[in-house]
mmCIF file of C-alpha atoms in Angstrom:
data_model
loop_
_atom_site.group_PDB
_atom_site.id
_atom_site.type_symbol
_atom_site.label_atom_id
_atom_site.label_comp_id
_atom_site.label_asym_id
_atom_site.label_seq_id
_atom_site.Cartn_x
_atom_site.Cartn_y
_atom_site.Cartn_z
ATOM 1 C CA UNK A 1 90.184 75.883 114.267
ATOM 2 C CA UNK A 2 87.059 76.874 112.350
ATOM 3 C CA UNK A 3 84.613 79.761 112.400
ATOM 4 C CA UNK A 4 82.280 77.618 114.508
ATOM 5 C CA UNK A 5 84.826 77.098 117.273
ATOM 6 C CA UNK A 6 83.499 77.924 120.709
ATOM 7 C CA UNK A 7 84.218 81.330 122.280
ATOM 8 C CA UNK A 8 86.899 81.207 124.961
ATOM 9 C CA UNK A 9 85.914 83.011 128.162
ATOM 10 C CA UNK A 10 88.885 82.523 130.480
ATOM 11 C CA UNK A 11 92.649 82.801 130.289
ATOM 12 C CA UNK A 12 92.904 79.193 131.438
ATOM 13 C CA UNK A 13 90.932 78.032 128.382
ATOM 14 C CA UNK A 14 93.067 80.155 126.069
ATOM 15 C CA UNK A 15 96.328 78.881 127.527
ATOM 16 C CA UNK A 16 95.182 75.253 127.368
ATOM 17 C CA UNK A 17 94.282 75.662 123.691
ATOM 18 C CA UNK A 18 97.550 77.395 122.854
ATOM 19 C CA UNK A 19 99.589 74.743 124.640
ATOM 20 C CA UNK A 20 97.827 72.135 122.511
ATOM 21 C CA UNK A 21 98.773 74.062 119.355
ATOM 22 C CA UNK A 22 102.476 74.202 120.117
ATOM 23 C CA UNK A 23 104.970 72.936 117.564
ATOM 24 C CA UNK A 24 108.217 71.692 119.079
ATOM 25 C CA UNK A 25 109.929 71.905 115.681
ATOM 26 C CA UNK A 26 109.369 75.677 115.704
ATOM 27 C CA UNK A 27 110.610 76.297 119.233
ATOM 28 C CA UNK A 28 114.365 76.240 118.569
ATOM 29 C CA UNK A 29 113.996 78.471 115.518
ATOM 30 C CA UNK A 30 111.985 81.030 117.512
ATOM 31 C CA UNK A 31 114.414 80.948 120.424
ATOM 32 C CA UNK A 32 117.285 81.772 118.055
ATOM 33 C CA UNK A 33 115.304 84.366 116.107
ATOM 34 C CA UNK A 34 114.232 86.260 119.232
ATOM 35 C CA UNK A 35 117.669 86.089 120.865
ATOM 36 C CA UNK A 36 116.869 84.142 124.023
ATOM 37 C CA UNK A 37 120.441 83.122 124.830
ATOM 38 C CA UNK A 38 122.362 84.236 127.903
ATOM 39 C CA UNK A 39 123.051 87.958 127.737
ATOM 40 C CA UNK A 40 120.738 88.500 124.761
ATOM 41 C CA UNK A 41 117.798 90.907 124.826
ATOM 42 C CA UNK A 42 115.277 88.020 124.970
ATOM 43 C CA UNK A 43 117.178 85.978 127.534
ATOM 44 C CA UNK A 44 115.044 83.328 129.208
ATOM 45 C CA UNK A 45 111.910 83.788 127.093
ATOM 46 C CA UNK A 46 109.947 80.615 126.432
ATOM 47 C CA UNK A 47 108.087 79.608 123.284
ATOM 48 C CA UNK A 48 105.343 77.156 122.393
ATOM 49 C CA UNK A 49 106.249 77.233 118.705
ATOM 50 C CA UNK A 50 103.069 78.902 117.411
ATOM 51 C CA UNK A 51 103.102 81.113 114.320
ATOM 52 C CA UNK A 52 101.427 84.526 114.467
ATOM 53 C CA UNK A 53 98.504 83.673 112.108
ATOM 54 C CA UNK A 54 97.577 80.777 114.404
ATOM 55 C CA UNK A 55 97.719 83.072 117.441
ATOM 56 C CA UNK A 56 95.446 85.525 115.627
ATOM 57 C CA UNK A 57 92.894 82.753 115.116
ATOM 58 C CA UNK A 58 92.930 82.134 118.855
ATOM 59 C CA UNK A 59 92.448 85.872 119.456
ATOM 60 C CA UNK A 60 89.323 85.787 117.274
ATOM 61 C CA UNK A 61 87.823 83.373 119.813
ATOM 62 C CA UNK A 62 88.626 85.379 122.949
ATOM 63 C CA UNK A 63 88.210 89.053 121.988
ATOM 64 C CA UNK A 64 85.634 89.565 124.742
ATOM 65 C CA UNK A 65 87.916 88.506 127.597
ATOM 66 C CA UNK A 66 87.617 90.763 130.669
ATOM 67 C CA UNK A 67 90.783 92.706 131.444
ATOM 68 C CA UNK A 68 91.373 90.567 134.513
ATOM 69 C CA UNK A 69 91.636 87.508 132.264
ATOM 70 C CA UNK A 70 93.824 89.376 129.767
ATOM 71 C CA UNK A 71 96.114 90.183 132.688
ATOM 72 C CA UNK A 72 96.557 86.445 133.271
ATOM 73 C CA UNK A 73 97.590 86.024 129.621
ATOM 74 C CA UNK A 74 100.129 88.827 129.919
ATOM 75 C CA UNK A 75 101.596 87.179 133.013
ATOM 76 C CA UNK A 76 102.250 83.930 131.137
ATOM 77 C CA UNK A 77 105.830 82.676 130.709
ATOM 78 C CA UNK A 78 104.887 81.714 127.124
ATOM 79 C CA UNK A 79 105.771 84.342 124.517
ATOM 80 C CA UNK A 80 102.844 83.475 122.253
ATOM 81 C CA UNK A 81 100.336 83.651 125.114
ATOM 82 C CA UNK A 82 101.513 87.155 125.989
ATOM 83 C CA UNK A 83 101.173 88.077 122.312
ATOM 84 C CA UNK A 84 97.642 86.729 122.371
ATOM 85 C CA UNK A 85 96.815 88.965 125.343
ATOM 86 C CA UNK A 86 98.254 92.014 123.606
ATOM 87 C CA UNK A 87 96.332 91.285 120.414
ATOM 88 C CA UNK A 88 93.120 90.916 122.428
ATOM 89 C CA UNK A 89 93.741 94.458 123.699
ATOM 90 C CA UNK A 90 94.273 95.611 120.095
ATOM 91 C CA UNK A 91 90.965 94.049 119.077
ATOM 92 C CA UNK A 92 89.132 95.610 122.014
ATOM 93 C CA UNK A 93 90.612 99.045 121.344
ATOM 94 C CA UNK A 94 89.727 98.866 117.647
ATOM 95 C CA UNK A 95 86.148 97.863 118.511
ATOM 96 C CA UNK A 96 85.843 101.062 120.575
ATOM 97 C CA UNK A 97 87.588 103.219 117.972
ATOM 98 C CA UNK A 98 85.340 102.688 114.967
ATOM 99 C CA UNK A 99 84.348 105.824 113.079
ATOM 100 C CA UNK A 100 80.812 105.823 114.475
ATOM 101 C CA UNK A 101 82.192 105.612 118.042
ATOM 102 C CA UNK A 102 84.983 108.209 117.820
ATOM 103 C CA UNK A 103 83.069 110.808 119.858
ATOM 104 C CA UNK A 104 80.934 108.435 121.916
ATOM 105 C CA UNK A 105 81.552 109.148 125.603
ATOM 106 C CA UNK A 106 81.454 105.508 126.659
ATOM 107 C CA UNK A 107 83.812 104.514 123.837
ATOM 108 C CA UNK A 108 86.202 107.338 124.754
ATOM 109 C CA UNK A 109 86.254 106.111 128.368
ATOM 110 C CA UNK A 110 86.801 102.505 127.266
ATOM 111 C CA UNK A 111 89.694 103.487 124.980
ATOM 112 C CA UNK A 112 91.367 105.359 127.815
ATOM 113 C CA UNK A 113 90.934 102.339 130.112
ATOM 114 C CA UNK A 114 92.501 99.998 127.548
ATOM 115 C CA UNK A 115 95.469 102.338 127.044
ATOM 116 C CA UNK A 116 95.971 102.689 130.797
ATOM 117 C CA UNK A 117 95.844 98.908 131.188
ATOM 118 C CA UNK A 118 98.219 98.358 128.262
ATOM 119 C CA UNK A 119 100.759 100.836 129.589
ATOM 120 C CA UNK A 120 100.540 99.491 133.133
ATOM 121 C CA UNK A 121 101.534 96.087 131.697
ATOM 122 C CA UNK A 122 104.023 97.443 129.155
ATOM 123 C CA UNK A 123 106.920 95.372 130.460
ATOM 124 C CA UNK A 124 105.031 92.187 129.623
ATOM 125 C CA UNK A 125 105.661 93.132 125.976
ATOM 126 C CA UNK A 126 109.277 92.154 126.444
ATOM 127 C CA UNK A 127 110.435 91.568 122.899
ATOM 128 C CA UNK A 128 110.329 93.631 119.734
ATOM 129 C CA UNK A 129 107.486 91.700 118.061
ATOM 130 C CA UNK A 130 105.248 92.069 121.106
ATOM 131 C CA UNK A 131 105.789 95.829 121.014
ATOM 132 C CA UNK A 132 105.570 96.230 117.248
ATOM 133 C CA UNK A 133 102.362 94.246 116.766
ATOM 134 C CA UNK A 134 100.453 96.151 119.417
ATOM 135 C CA UNK A 135 101.696 99.589 120.406
ATOM 136 C CA UNK A 136 100.890 101.671 117.331
ATOM 137 C CA UNK A 137 97.418 100.129 117.098
ATOM 138 C CA UNK A 138 96.652 101.060 120.694
ATOM 139 C CA UNK A 139 98.781 103.947 121.930
ATOM 140 C CA UNK A 140 99.442 105.315 118.428
ATOM 141 C CA UNK A 141 95.758 105.447 117.500
ATOM 142 C CA UNK A 142 94.887 106.826 120.943
ATOM 143 C CA UNK A 143 97.149 109.793 120.252
ATOM 144 C CA UNK A 144 94.918 110.688 117.302
ATOM 145 C CA UNK A 145 91.540 109.916 118.901
ATOM 146 C CA UNK A 146 89.242 111.882 121.228
ATOM 147 C CA UNK A 147 90.158 111.161 124.832
ATOM 148 C CA UNK A 148 89.669 112.384 128.360
ATOM 149 C CA UNK A 149 93.443 112.957 128.362
ATOM 150 C CA UNK A 150 94.628 116.278 126.980
ATOM 151 C CA UNK A 151 97.234 116.499 124.245
ATOM 152 C CA UNK A 152 99.741 117.651 126.849
ATOM 153 C CA UNK A 153 98.981 114.640 129.042
ATOM 154 C CA UNK A 154 99.340 112.261 126.100
ATOM 155 C CA UNK A 155 102.720 113.746 125.263
ATOM 156 C CA UNK A 156 103.800 113.388 128.892
ATOM 157 C CA UNK A 157 102.797 109.716 128.732
ATOM 158 C CA UNK A 158 105.062 109.144 125.734
ATOM 159 C CA UNK A 159 107.865 111.142 127.343
ATOM 160 C CA UNK A 160 107.724 108.817 130.363
ATOM 161 C CA UNK A 161 108.057 105.810 128.078
ATOM 162 C CA UNK A 162 110.965 107.424 126.244
ATOM 163 C CA UNK A 163 112.745 108.219 129.527
ATOM 164 C CA UNK A 164 112.216 104.715 130.951
ATOM 165 C CA UNK A 165 115.163 102.509 131.857
ATOM 166 C CA UNK A 166 113.393 99.650 130.056
ATOM 167 C CA UNK A 167 114.284 98.967 126.411
ATOM 168 C CA UNK A 168 110.785 97.822 125.483
ATOM 169 C CA UNK A 169 109.071 100.906 126.903
ATOM 170 C CA UNK A 170 111.602 103.035 125.041
ATOM 171 C CA UNK A 171 110.804 101.162 121.822
ATOM 172 C CA UNK A 172 107.099 101.729 122.491
ATOM 173 C CA UNK A 173 107.631 105.490 122.545
ATOM 174 C CA UNK A 174 109.168 105.275 119.073
ATOM 175 C CA UNK A 175 107.060 102.629 117.333
ATOM 176 C CA UNK A 176 103.738 104.034 118.578
ATOM 177 C CA UNK A 177 104.372 107.033 116.318
ATOM 178 C CA UNK A 178 103.389 104.866 113.349
ATOM 179 C CA UNK A 179 99.783 105.485 114.461
ATOM 180 C CA UNK A 180 99.948 109.256 113.876
ATOM 181 C CA UNK A 181 101.976 108.714 110.687
ATOM 182 C CA UNK A 182 99.089 106.678 109.287
ATOM 183 C CA UNK A 183 97.015 109.827 109.768
ATOM 184 C CA UNK A 184 99.658 112.017 108.111
ATOM 185 C CA UNK A 185 101.036 113.524 111.343
ATOM 186 C CA UNK A 186 104.856 113.403 111.723
ATOM 187 C CA UNK A 187 105.237 115.451 114.927
ATOM 188 C CA UNK A 188 105.638 112.481 117.279
ATOM 189 C CA UNK A 189 108.041 110.651 114.986
ATOM 190 C CA UNK A 190 110.243 113.718 114.703
ATOM 191 C CA UNK A 191 110.239 114.260 118.463
ATOM 192 C CA UNK A 192 111.131 110.717 119.483
ATOM 193 C CA UNK A 193 113.535 110.035 116.621
ATOM 194 C CA UNK A 194 115.561 112.989 117.885
ATOM 195 C CA UNK A 195 115.277 111.876 121.515
ATOM 196 C CA UNK A 196 116.474 108.359 120.713
ATOM 197 C CA UNK A 197 119.037 109.323 118.081
ATOM 198 C CA UNK A 198 122.013 108.395 120.268
ATOM 199 C CA UNK A 199 120.510 105.326 121.904
ATOM 200 C CA UNK A 200 123.032 102.559 122.486
ATOM 201 C CA UNK A 201 120.919 99.571 121.379
ATOM 202 C CA UNK A 202 120.659 98.311 117.815
ATOM 203 C CA UNK A 203 116.949 97.572 118.275
ATOM 204 C CA UNK A 204 116.348 101.276 118.871
ATOM 205 C CA UNK A 205 118.479 102.245 115.858
ATOM 206 C CA UNK A 206 116.215 100.016 113.766
ATOM 207 C CA UNK A 207 113.051 101.445 115.325
ATOM 208 C CA UNK A 208 114.155 105.042 114.703
ATOM 209 C CA UNK A 209 115.132 104.306 111.112
ATOM 210 C CA UNK A 210 111.926 102.371 110.470
ATOM 211 C CA UNK A 211 109.698 105.207 111.706
ATOM 212 C CA UNK A 212 111.677 107.795 109.721
ATOM 213 C CA UNK A 213 111.281 105.656 106.609
ATOM 214 C CA UNK A 214 107.537 105.420 107.256
ATOM 215 C CA UNK A 215 107.421 109.193 107.687
ATOM 216 C CA UNK A 216 108.990 109.631 104.256
ATOM 217 C CA UNK A 217 106.540 107.137 102.783
ATOM 218 C CA UNK A 218 103.340 108.277 104.479
ATOM 219 C CA UNK A 219 103.908 112.011 104.987
ATOM 220 C CA UNK A 220 106.668 113.452 102.797
ATOM 221 C CA UNK A 221 110.159 112.619 101.648
ATOM 222 C CA UNK A 222 110.952 116.307 102.024
ATOM 223 C CA UNK A 223 110.132 116.143 105.743
ATOM 224 C CA UNK A 224 112.473 113.171 106.017
ATOM 225 C CA UNK A 225 115.192 114.977 104.038
ATOM 226 C CA UNK A 226 114.917 117.980 106.367
ATOM 227 C CA UNK A 227 115.432 115.712 109.386
ATOM 228 C CA UNK A 228 118.389 114.026 107.714
ATOM 229 C CA UNK A 229 119.891 117.384 106.751
ATOM 230 C CA UNK A 230 120.211 118.169 110.467
ATOM 231 C CA UNK A 231 121.035 114.708 111.813
ATOM 232 C CA UNK A 232 122.441 112.331 109.162
ATOM 233 C CA UNK A 233 126.051 112.903 110.209
ATOM 234 C CA UNK A 234 125.366 111.880 113.804
ATOM 235 C CA UNK A 235 122.920 109.020 113.166
ATOM 236 C CA UNK A 236 123.931 105.393 113.730
ATOM 237 C CA UNK A 237 124.438 103.826 110.303
ATOM 238 C CA UNK A 238 121.730 101.229 110.898
ATOM 239 C CA UNK A 239 119.158 103.950 111.582
ATOM 240 C CA UNK A 240 120.264 105.894 108.531
ATOM 241 C CA UNK A 241 120.121 102.845 106.256
ATOM 242 C CA UNK A 242 116.599 102.054 107.406
ATOM 243 C CA UNK A 243 115.484 105.675 107.024
ATOM 244 C CA UNK A 244 116.606 106.045 103.399
ATOM 245 C CA UNK A 245 115.520 102.609 102.214
ATOM 246 C CA UNK A 246 112.762 103.911 99.907
ATOM 247 C CA UNK A 247 114.922 106.542 98.214
ATOM 248 C CA UNK A 248 116.561 105.840 94.859
ATOM 249 C CA UNK A 249 120.063 104.352 94.817
ATOM 250 C CA UNK A 250 121.878 107.583 93.975
ATOM 251 C CA UNK A 251 120.258 109.520 96.808
ATOM 252 C CA UNK A 252 120.914 106.694 99.257
ATOM 253 C CA UNK A 253 124.615 106.811 98.361
ATOM 254 C CA UNK A 254 124.739 110.554 98.950
ATOM 255 C CA UNK A 255 123.202 110.275 102.417
ATOM 256 C CA UNK A 256 125.460 107.397 103.419
ATOM 257 C CA UNK A 257 128.549 109.385 102.391
ATOM 258 C CA UNK A 258 127.473 112.151 104.756
#
């Protein structure tokens, strides 16, 4: 694909291109990596064998897809096609969230529409990479941007995700907090790390630890230490290990002993 490649205007065109880009040699590796075996969290998922940078080049050719066409991408059985649809939504949200458009009424309305659409199709993001590559750039940035939703309504939206019976929606509620962290705001990370502290799934332990680590990196290690002071003894060890990763070796040892 080159910069002169033709714009893609329908989901059918996008899917046909992506099917032509598939690499059978990659498929088995991806199926193992994303745990698609019986009883695993990605059971039954199907792959074309396309690496993320290649998918991003496809996205660059279809960023103007109407939401109805994006919906067809999200309904695809192919993992990479669903990722393409999610990354199109990221691109469309970012186009409406540029500094000069932050307070523009039409841009505000468009951002809200994209978030509503994304959340209404949240279960199409049914693996950790699909969540992690999209949610903080859409929902996370929306939390920090002017909106027709109040702060209370935004929080209620995240609370619904956190209380869902779906692992991927639960992960969304945690990983989206990277958006506010990039703006120096730890309140959402603290809230959802505490809510998910005793989650049963390893993927949530990793998500909680990852966001806590990012909080220490982007906001303050002291804020992280305060959280750990109250919760380290009850945290799953995976979450704790992730959270303290950027501390020096001696401090890491002290927290792990607790």
